């Protein structure tokens, strides 16, 4: 029992150590891939005032060009010298409001041209416009005109057509109001008695209480001594395997004594010998590789080769 328990403890510690290493691996940040960046530079820790890369002393001692001096000049503050200097809109917003400039004295004393005066005139009203009408003062001024009703119209009687038009639209002839949520039971329905058919349908279904067979019952001697028929025996047999079926070969099978005592033939021994090849040093080393034979030196070029060696004239 102690050996089995110690083995289980070792297995538990192994699984626990493997899970701990996996969690440590997952807890590390993802390393950036070089192919994911358009440019690969030094590691930069954001939130500090360190330079991206060190600046050379020569660059620190260099003088700025006129262009850099012009670009480093701060933007003009248009609020300086005004009553709105240091107003909250400048500090708590972008500080880029519309510029308001002062008007020169010459512009103040200048006279408008006839064209400017004609454009400055407001749009004229229509000739039939009555400016002081009641609907202009007691409404938005954009309603249907209201005119006074004459005495004769006030004292006239209604026409049948006007009365018909003044009435609301009637409901359809087959229209029925929606039923109430709680239906009212009439007094006749409360005092009525069900007929015989309803009483018979209301009766519960009758079920017999037996006879029920006991969970264990005695077996007769005739049943014990009975013999099954051939068809029952055939049906009780398990399903046979297909014809020609072969079981799976065992992983390990015993080797016969004849196979252990067998001797290899001469042909098998010959085929089992490795092929012996000469080394490349001996194959590539040929001291007579560039030596021309005596017969080749005395040879004569045939006429066909001389014809083929002549360059083609184009």
mmCIF file of C-alpha atoms in Angstrom:
data_model
loop_
_atom_site.group_PDB
_atom_site.id
_atom_site.type_symbol
_atom_site.label_atom_id
_atom_site.label_comp_id
_atom_site.label_asym_id
_atom_site.label_seq_id
_atom_site.Cartn_x
_atom_site.Cartn_y
_atom_site.Cartn_z
ATOM 1 C CA UNK A 1 0.000 0.000 0.000
ATOM 2 C CA UNK A 2 2.893 2.369 0.842
ATOM 3 C CA UNK A 3 4.629 1.683 -2.482
ATOM 4 C CA UNK A 4 1.455 2.377 -4.469
ATOM 5 C CA UNK A 5 0.813 5.582 -2.521
ATOM 6 C CA UNK A 6 4.360 6.871 -3.058
ATOM 7 C CA UNK A 7 4.093 6.092 -6.785
ATOM 8 C CA UNK A 8 0.840 8.059 -6.973
ATOM 9 C CA UNK A 9 2.481 10.983 -5.124
ATOM 10 C CA UNK A 10 5.412 11.022 -7.563
ATOM 11 C CA UNK A 11 3.020 10.998 -10.509
ATOM 12 C CA UNK A 12 1.066 13.882 -8.956
ATOM 13 C CA UNK A 13 4.237 15.912 -8.404
ATOM 14 C CA UNK A 14 5.333 15.264 -12.003
ATOM 15 C CA UNK A 15 2.012 16.521 -13.390
ATOM 16 C CA UNK A 16 2.094 19.504 -11.046
ATOM 17 C CA UNK A 17 5.640 20.475 -12.083
ATOM 18 C CA UNK A 18 4.717 20.156 -15.770
ATOM 19 C CA UNK A 19 1.686 22.413 -15.285
ATOM 20 C CA UNK A 20 3.814 24.944 -13.376
ATOM 21 C CA UNK A 21 6.353 25.123 -16.208
ATOM 22 C CA UNK A 22 3.527 25.571 -18.690
ATOM 23 C CA UNK A 23 2.084 28.474 -16.686
ATOM 24 C CA UNK A 24 5.502 30.139 -16.486
ATOM 25 C CA UNK A 25 5.859 29.875 -20.254
ATOM 26 C CA UNK A 26 2.414 31.377 -20.835
ATOM 27 C CA UNK A 27 3.090 34.199 -18.336
ATOM 28 C CA UNK A 28 5.973 35.562 -20.424
ATOM 29 C CA UNK A 29 5.261 38.385 -22.845
ATOM 30 C CA UNK A 30 5.166 37.613 -26.534
ATOM 31 C CA UNK A 31 8.454 38.221 -28.279
ATOM 32 C CA UNK A 32 8.162 40.544 -31.312
ATOM 33 C CA UNK A 33 8.832 39.011 -34.686
ATOM 34 C CA UNK A 34 11.272 40.756 -36.969
ATOM 35 C CA UNK A 35 9.020 40.341 -40.006
ATOM 36 C CA UNK A 36 6.156 42.168 -38.244
ATOM 37 C CA UNK A 37 7.997 45.498 -38.117
ATOM 38 C CA UNK A 38 8.779 47.808 -40.976
ATOM 39 C CA UNK A 39 11.986 48.848 -39.228
ATOM 40 C CA UNK A 40 13.837 47.133 -36.417
ATOM 41 C CA UNK A 41 15.589 49.428 -33.973
ATOM 42 C CA UNK A 42 16.799 49.336 -30.397
ATOM 43 C CA UNK A 43 14.539 48.303 -27.561
ATOM 44 C CA UNK A 44 12.698 51.396 -26.276
ATOM 45 C CA UNK A 45 10.982 51.600 -22.913
ATOM 46 C CA UNK A 46 8.081 54.022 -23.196
ATOM 47 C CA UNK A 47 7.379 56.526 -20.445
ATOM 48 C CA UNK A 48 10.996 57.636 -19.971
ATOM 49 C CA UNK A 49 12.966 60.616 -21.280
ATOM 50 C CA UNK A 50 15.812 58.551 -22.662
ATOM 51 C CA UNK A 51 16.799 58.983 -26.284
ATOM 52 C CA UNK A 52 15.911 56.301 -28.795
ATOM 53 C CA UNK A 53 19.610 55.945 -29.612
ATOM 54 C CA UNK A 54 22.652 57.784 -28.213
ATOM 55 C CA UNK A 55 23.505 61.188 -29.694
ATOM 56 C CA UNK A 56 27.094 61.731 -30.728
ATOM 57 C CA UNK A 57 29.095 64.557 -29.056
ATOM 58 C CA UNK A 58 29.615 66.161 -32.459
ATOM 59 C CA UNK A 59 25.870 66.459 -32.952
ATOM 60 C CA UNK A 60 25.506 68.014 -29.487
ATOM 61 C CA UNK A 61 28.084 70.706 -30.269
ATOM 62 C CA UNK A 62 26.708 71.521 -33.727
ATOM 63 C CA UNK A 63 24.916 74.823 -34.420
ATOM 64 C CA UNK A 64 21.319 74.964 -35.651
ATOM 65 C CA UNK A 65 20.552 76.040 -39.203
ATOM 66 C CA UNK A 66 18.345 79.098 -39.925
ATOM 67 C CA UNK A 67 15.527 76.769 -40.970
ATOM 68 C CA UNK A 68 15.591 74.932 -37.633
ATOM 69 C CA UNK A 69 15.644 78.249 -35.757
ATOM 70 C CA UNK A 70 12.610 79.414 -37.728
ATOM 71 C CA UNK A 71 10.752 76.185 -36.997
ATOM 72 C CA UNK A 72 11.626 76.331 -33.285
ATOM 73 C CA UNK A 73 10.088 79.799 -32.889
ATOM 74 C CA UNK A 74 6.899 79.477 -30.806
ATOM 75 C CA UNK A 75 3.577 80.399 -32.351
ATOM 76 C CA UNK A 76 2.328 83.918 -31.756
ATOM 77 C CA UNK A 77 -0.099 84.289 -28.866
ATOM 78 C CA UNK A 78 -2.962 86.442 -30.157
ATOM 79 C CA UNK A 79 -4.378 86.834 -26.624
ATOM 80 C CA UNK A 80 -1.398 88.704 -25.294
ATOM 81 C CA UNK A 81 -2.319 92.299 -24.500
ATOM 82 C CA UNK A 82 -6.094 91.678 -24.591
ATOM 83 C CA UNK A 83 -8.738 91.319 -21.881
ATOM 84 C CA UNK A 84 -9.085 87.621 -22.677
ATOM 85 C CA UNK A 85 -5.495 86.780 -21.845
ATOM 86 C CA UNK A 86 -5.085 83.481 -19.961
ATOM 87 C CA UNK A 87 -8.757 82.677 -20.376
ATOM 88 C CA UNK A 88 -9.832 79.093 -19.595
ATOM 89 C CA UNK A 89 -10.629 78.299 -23.232
ATOM 90 C CA UNK A 90 -6.955 78.622 -24.091
ATOM 91 C CA UNK A 91 -5.798 76.250 -21.323
ATOM 92 C CA UNK A 92 -8.637 73.710 -21.277
ATOM 93 C CA UNK A 93 -9.130 73.404 -25.039
ATOM 94 C CA UNK A 94 -7.006 73.325 -28.159
ATOM 95 C CA UNK A 95 -6.316 77.070 -27.907
ATOM 96 C CA UNK A 96 -6.964 77.495 -31.609
ATOM 97 C CA UNK A 97 -10.087 79.624 -31.643
ATOM 98 C CA UNK A 98 -11.001 81.911 -34.518
ATOM 99 C CA UNK A 99 -8.620 84.828 -34.721
ATOM 100 C CA UNK A 100 -10.293 88.208 -33.997
ATOM 101 C CA UNK A 101 -8.320 91.132 -35.335
ATOM 102 C CA UNK A 102 -8.819 94.802 -34.697
ATOM 103 C CA UNK A 103 -10.443 97.042 -37.318
ATOM 104 C CA UNK A 104 -8.322 99.846 -38.658
ATOM 105 C CA UNK A 105 -9.410 103.491 -38.404
ATOM 106 C CA UNK A 106 -9.550 103.817 -42.170
ATOM 107 C CA UNK A 107 -12.010 100.953 -42.394
ATOM 108 C CA UNK A 108 -14.191 102.541 -39.711
ATOM 109 C CA UNK A 109 -14.381 105.899 -41.588
ATOM 110 C CA UNK A 110 -14.868 104.356 -45.026
ATOM 111 C CA UNK A 111 -18.168 104.860 -46.900
ATOM 112 C CA UNK A 112 -20.163 101.956 -48.334
ATOM 113 C CA UNK A 113 -20.773 101.779 -52.056
ATOM 114 C CA UNK A 114 -24.242 101.708 -53.621
ATOM 115 C CA UNK A 115 -23.912 97.989 -54.303
ATOM 116 C CA UNK A 116 -23.062 97.231 -50.664
ATOM 117 C CA UNK A 117 -26.009 99.375 -49.476
ATOM 118 C CA UNK A 118 -28.419 97.533 -51.803
ATOM 119 C CA UNK A 119 -27.172 94.171 -50.579
ATOM 120 C CA UNK A 120 -27.479 95.327 -46.968
ATOM 121 C CA UNK A 121 -31.187 96.139 -47.364
ATOM 122 C CA UNK A 122 -33.499 93.480 -45.838
ATOM 123 C CA UNK A 123 -35.867 91.502 -48.015
ATOM 124 C CA UNK A 124 -39.055 93.486 -48.667
ATOM 125 C CA UNK A 125 -42.470 92.108 -47.695
ATOM 126 C CA UNK A 126 -45.257 91.451 -50.133
ATOM 127 C CA UNK A 127 -47.537 94.348 -51.000
ATOM 128 C CA UNK A 128 -50.666 92.630 -49.611
ATOM 129 C CA UNK A 129 -49.021 91.723 -46.315
ATOM 130 C CA UNK A 130 -50.791 92.889 -43.127
ATOM 131 C CA UNK A 131 -48.132 92.970 -40.499
ATOM 132 C CA UNK A 132 -50.323 93.413 -37.429
ATOM 133 C CA UNK A 133 -52.734 90.501 -37.868
ATOM 134 C CA UNK A 134 -53.914 88.493 -34.825
ATOM 135 C CA UNK A 135 -52.385 85.153 -35.849
ATOM 136 C CA UNK A 136 -48.964 86.839 -36.029
ATOM 137 C CA UNK A 137 -49.042 87.888 -32.373
ATOM 138 C CA UNK A 138 -50.855 84.880 -30.828
ATOM 139 C CA UNK A 139 -49.121 82.117 -32.777
ATOM 140 C CA UNK A 140 -45.876 81.390 -34.578
ATOM 141 C CA UNK A 141 -47.005 83.449 -37.565
ATOM 142 C CA UNK A 142 -47.030 80.468 -39.919
ATOM 143 C CA UNK A 143 -50.603 79.153 -39.567
ATOM 144 C CA UNK A 144 -53.717 79.182 -41.701
ATOM 145 C CA UNK A 145 -55.216 82.687 -41.740
ATOM 146 C CA UNK A 146 -58.066 83.205 -39.215
ATOM 147 C CA UNK A 147 -60.828 85.543 -40.355
ATOM 148 C CA UNK A 148 -63.851 86.832 -38.415
ATOM 149 C CA UNK A 149 -67.174 84.993 -38.748
ATOM 150 C CA UNK A 150 -70.193 87.018 -39.827
ATOM 151 C CA UNK A 151 -73.385 87.384 -37.732
ATOM 152 C CA UNK A 152 -75.457 85.514 -40.279
ATOM 153 C CA UNK A 153 -73.124 82.517 -40.193
ATOM 154 C CA UNK A 154 -73.228 82.461 -36.403
ATOM 155 C CA UNK A 155 -77.079 82.399 -36.276
ATOM 156 C CA UNK A 156 -77.713 79.968 -39.153
ATOM 157 C CA UNK A 157 -79.102 76.468 -38.593
ATOM 158 C CA UNK A 158 -77.166 73.287 -39.275
ATOM 159 C CA UNK A 159 -77.763 71.378 -42.486
ATOM 160 C CA UNK A 160 -78.268 67.596 -42.479
ATOM 161 C CA UNK A 161 -75.130 67.220 -44.566
ATOM 162 C CA UNK A 162 -73.062 69.216 -42.055
ATOM 163 C CA UNK A 163 -74.464 67.138 -39.175
ATOM 164 C CA UNK A 164 -73.538 63.926 -41.016
ATOM 165 C CA UNK A 165 -70.013 65.107 -41.693
ATOM 166 C CA UNK A 166 -69.596 66.253 -38.087
ATOM 167 C CA UNK A 167 -70.424 62.799 -36.721
ATOM 168 C CA UNK A 168 -67.663 60.246 -36.057
ATOM 169 C CA UNK A 169 -67.115 57.332 -38.360
ATOM 170 C CA UNK A 170 -69.495 54.473 -37.453
ATOM 171 C CA UNK A 171 -68.290 50.950 -36.718
ATOM 172 C CA UNK A 172 -68.744 48.058 -39.100
ATOM 173 C CA UNK A 173 -72.051 46.187 -38.988
ATOM 174 C CA UNK A 174 -70.295 42.953 -37.868
ATOM 175 C CA UNK A 175 -67.983 44.663 -35.383
ATOM 176 C CA UNK A 176 -67.885 43.106 -31.902
ATOM 177 C CA UNK A 177 -66.253 44.600 -28.844
ATOM 178 C CA UNK A 178 -63.459 42.645 -27.201
ATOM 179 C CA UNK A 179 -64.491 40.273 -24.450
ATOM 180 C CA UNK A 180 -63.677 41.158 -20.864
ATOM 181 C CA UNK A 181 -60.819 39.397 -19.126
ATOM 182 C CA UNK A 182 -63.156 37.812 -16.554
ATOM 183 C CA UNK A 183 -66.289 36.294 -18.023
ATOM 184 C CA UNK A 184 -69.494 36.602 -16.002
ATOM 185 C CA UNK A 185 -71.224 33.302 -15.242
ATOM 186 C CA UNK A 186 -74.952 33.510 -15.603
ATOM 187 C CA UNK A 187 -77.367 32.417 -12.865
ATOM 188 C CA UNK A 188 -78.783 29.659 -15.123
ATOM 189 C CA UNK A 189 -75.288 28.200 -15.607
ATOM 190 C CA UNK A 190 -74.777 28.198 -11.837
ATOM 191 C CA UNK A 191 -77.994 26.255 -11.084
ATOM 192 C CA UNK A 192 -77.908 23.797 -14.017
ATOM 193 C CA UNK A 193 -77.205 20.079 -13.617
ATOM 194 C CA UNK A 194 -74.988 17.989 -15.941
ATOM 195 C CA UNK A 195 -76.592 15.319 -18.102
ATOM 196 C CA UNK A 196 -75.796 11.613 -17.955
ATOM 197 C CA UNK A 197 -73.151 11.757 -20.732
ATOM 198 C CA UNK A 198 -71.177 14.532 -19.032
ATOM 199 C CA UNK A 199 -71.399 12.656 -15.717
ATOM 200 C CA UNK A 200 -70.068 9.478 -17.374
ATOM 201 C CA UNK A 201 -67.188 11.377 -18.981
ATOM 202 C CA UNK A 202 -66.321 12.964 -15.647
ATOM 203 C CA UNK A 203 -65.928 9.573 -13.950
ATOM 204 C CA UNK A 204 -62.293 8.371 -13.601
ATOM 205 C CA UNK A 205 -61.165 5.353 -15.603
ATOM 206 C CA UNK A 206 -61.468 2.079 -13.734
ATOM 207 C CA UNK A 207 -58.345 -0.078 -13.680
ATOM 208 C CA UNK A 208 -58.186 -3.588 -12.299
ATOM 209 C CA UNK A 209 -55.768 -4.232 -9.441
ATOM 210 C CA UNK A 210 -54.579 -7.694 -10.504
ATOM 211 C CA UNK A 211 -53.628 -10.384 -10.866
ATOM 212 C CA UNK A 212 -49.937 -9.457 -10.635
ATOM 213 C CA UNK A 213 -47.203 -12.086 -10.871
ATOM 214 C CA UNK A 214 -44.694 -12.319 -8.065
ATOM 215 C CA UNK A 215 -41.040 -11.456 -8.840
ATOM 216 C CA UNK A 216 -40.076 -15.105 -8.178
ATOM 217 C CA UNK A 217 -42.149 -18.083 -9.179
ATOM 218 C CA UNK A 218 -41.527 -21.823 -9.077
ATOM 219 C CA UNK A 219 -40.511 -23.632 -12.272
ATOM 220 C CA UNK A 220 -42.308 -26.880 -13.026
ATOM 221 C CA UNK A 221 -40.459 -30.178 -13.448
ATOM 222 C CA UNK A 222 -41.731 -30.535 -17.009
ATOM 223 C CA UNK A 223 -40.079 -27.270 -18.005
ATOM 224 C CA UNK A 224 -36.850 -28.327 -16.326
ATOM 225 C CA UNK A 225 -36.690 -31.611 -18.279
ATOM 226 C CA UNK A 226 -37.719 -30.140 -21.633
ATOM 227 C CA UNK A 227 -35.311 -30.171 -24.592
ATOM 228 C CA UNK A 228 -34.859 -27.196 -26.918
ATOM 229 C CA UNK A 229 -35.752 -27.651 -30.560
ATOM 230 C CA UNK A 230 -33.201 -27.429 -33.342
ATOM 231 C CA UNK A 231 -34.437 -24.019 -34.428
ATOM 232 C CA UNK A 232 -34.044 -22.623 -30.892
ATOM 233 C CA UNK A 233 -30.520 -24.021 -30.683
ATOM 234 C CA UNK A 234 -29.678 -22.451 -34.038
ATOM 235 C CA UNK A 235 -31.033 -19.068 -32.944
ATOM 236 C CA UNK A 236 -29.117 -19.276 -29.648
ATOM 237 C CA UNK A 237 -25.778 -19.689 -31.432
ATOM 238 C CA UNK A 238 -23.596 -16.598 -31.789
ATOM 239 C CA UNK A 239 -22.984 -15.078 -35.187
ATOM 240 C CA UNK A 240 -20.061 -16.884 -36.881
ATOM 241 C CA UNK A 241 -17.152 -15.139 -38.538
ATOM 242 C CA UNK A 242 -16.945 -14.773 -42.291
ATOM 243 C CA UNK A 243 -15.365 -17.519 -44.349
ATOM 244 C CA UNK A 244 -11.640 -16.977 -44.761
ATOM 245 C CA UNK A 245 -11.381 -14.639 -41.756
ATOM 246 C CA UNK A 246 -7.947 -14.477 -40.145
ATOM 247 C CA UNK A 247 -7.285 -13.069 -36.710
ATOM 248 C CA UNK A 248 -4.804 -10.270 -36.181
ATOM 249 C CA UNK A 249 -1.220 -11.411 -35.941
ATOM 250 C CA UNK A 250 0.252 -11.346 -32.462
ATOM 251 C CA UNK A 251 2.842 -8.712 -31.640
ATOM 252 C CA UNK A 252 5.227 -11.369 -30.346
ATOM 253 C CA UNK A 253 5.237 -14.922 -31.649
ATOM 254 C CA UNK A 254 7.494 -17.843 -30.765
ATOM 255 C CA UNK A 255 10.271 -18.794 -33.191
ATOM 256 C CA UNK A 256 10.475 -22.437 -34.087
ATOM 257 C CA UNK A 257 13.551 -24.515 -33.322
ATOM 258 C CA UNK A 258 14.017 -25.250 -37.045
ATOM 259 C CA UNK A 259 14.267 -21.524 -37.795
ATOM 260 C CA UNK A 260 16.812 -21.121 -34.998
ATOM 261 C CA UNK A 261 19.002 -23.949 -36.393
ATOM 262 C CA UNK A 262 18.769 -22.847 -40.048
ATOM 263 C CA UNK A 263 21.998 -22.115 -41.950
ATOM 264 C CA UNK A 264 22.313 -19.363 -44.577
ATOM 265 C CA UNK A 265 23.118 -20.484 -48.104
ATOM 266 C CA UNK A 266 26.162 -19.349 -50.069
ATOM 267 C CA UNK A 267 24.064 -17.016 -52.215
ATOM 268 C CA UNK A 268 22.605 -15.270 -49.163
ATOM 269 C CA UNK A 269 26.092 -14.897 -47.660
ATOM 270 C CA UNK A 270 27.309 -13.407 -50.944
ATOM 271 C CA UNK A 271 24.428 -10.921 -51.085
ATOM 272 C CA UNK A 272 24.986 -9.968 -47.441
ATOM 273 C CA UNK A 273 28.537 -8.816 -48.132
ATOM 274 C CA UNK A 274 28.811 -4.980 -48.346
ATOM 275 C CA UNK A 275 29.883 -3.393 -51.616
ATOM 276 C CA UNK A 276 33.529 -2.286 -51.499
ATOM 277 C CA UNK A 277 34.190 0.903 -53.395
ATOM 278 C CA UNK A 278 37.482 2.703 -53.861
ATOM 279 C CA UNK A 279 37.928 6.028 -52.101
ATOM 280 C CA UNK A 280 37.472 9.276 -54.022
ATOM 281 C CA UNK A 281 41.114 10.213 -53.481
ATOM 282 C CA UNK A 282 42.284 7.263 -55.523
ATOM 283 C CA UNK A 283 39.599 7.695 -58.175
ATOM 284 C CA UNK A 284 40.250 11.388 -58.808
ATOM 285 C CA UNK A 285 44.071 11.150 -58.764
ATOM 286 C CA UNK A 286 45.303 10.356 -62.294
ATOM 287 C CA UNK A 287 48.866 11.506 -63.073
ATOM 288 C CA UNK A 288 48.445 10.697 -66.796
ATOM 289 C CA UNK A 289 45.236 12.660 -67.223
ATOM 290 C CA UNK A 290 46.817 15.368 -69.456
ATOM 291 C CA UNK A 291 49.340 13.181 -71.294
ATOM 292 C CA UNK A 292 48.768 12.954 -75.057
ATOM 293 C CA UNK A 293 49.397 9.621 -76.647
ATOM 294 C CA UNK A 294 52.072 9.186 -79.361
ATOM 295 C CA UNK A 295 49.500 7.949 -81.848
ATOM 296 C CA UNK A 296 47.364 11.052 -81.255
ATOM 297 C CA UNK A 297 50.326 13.314 -81.921
ATOM 298 C CA UNK A 298 50.928 11.646 -85.324
ATOM 299 C CA UNK A 299 47.245 11.623 -86.294
ATOM 300 C CA UNK A 300 45.856 13.476 -89.347
ATOM 301 C CA UNK A 301 42.561 15.370 -89.324
ATOM 302 C CA UNK A 302 40.134 14.006 -91.924
ATOM 303 C CA UNK A 303 38.672 16.278 -94.570
ATOM 304 C CA UNK A 304 35.150 16.116 -93.125
ATOM 305 C CA UNK A 305 36.299 17.581 -89.796
ATOM 306 C CA UNK A 306 38.176 20.358 -91.624
ATOM 307 C CA UNK A 307 34.982 21.259 -93.497
ATOM 308 C CA UNK A 308 32.995 21.381 -90.293
ATOM 309 C CA UNK A 309 35.655 23.506 -88.557
ATOM 310 C CA UNK A 310 35.407 26.260 -91.156
ATOM 311 C CA UNK A 311 33.308 29.176 -89.770
ATOM 312 C CA UNK A 312 30.029 29.987 -91.460
ATOM 313 C CA UNK A 313 30.002 33.114 -93.613
ATOM 314 C CA UNK A 314 26.961 35.353 -93.025
#
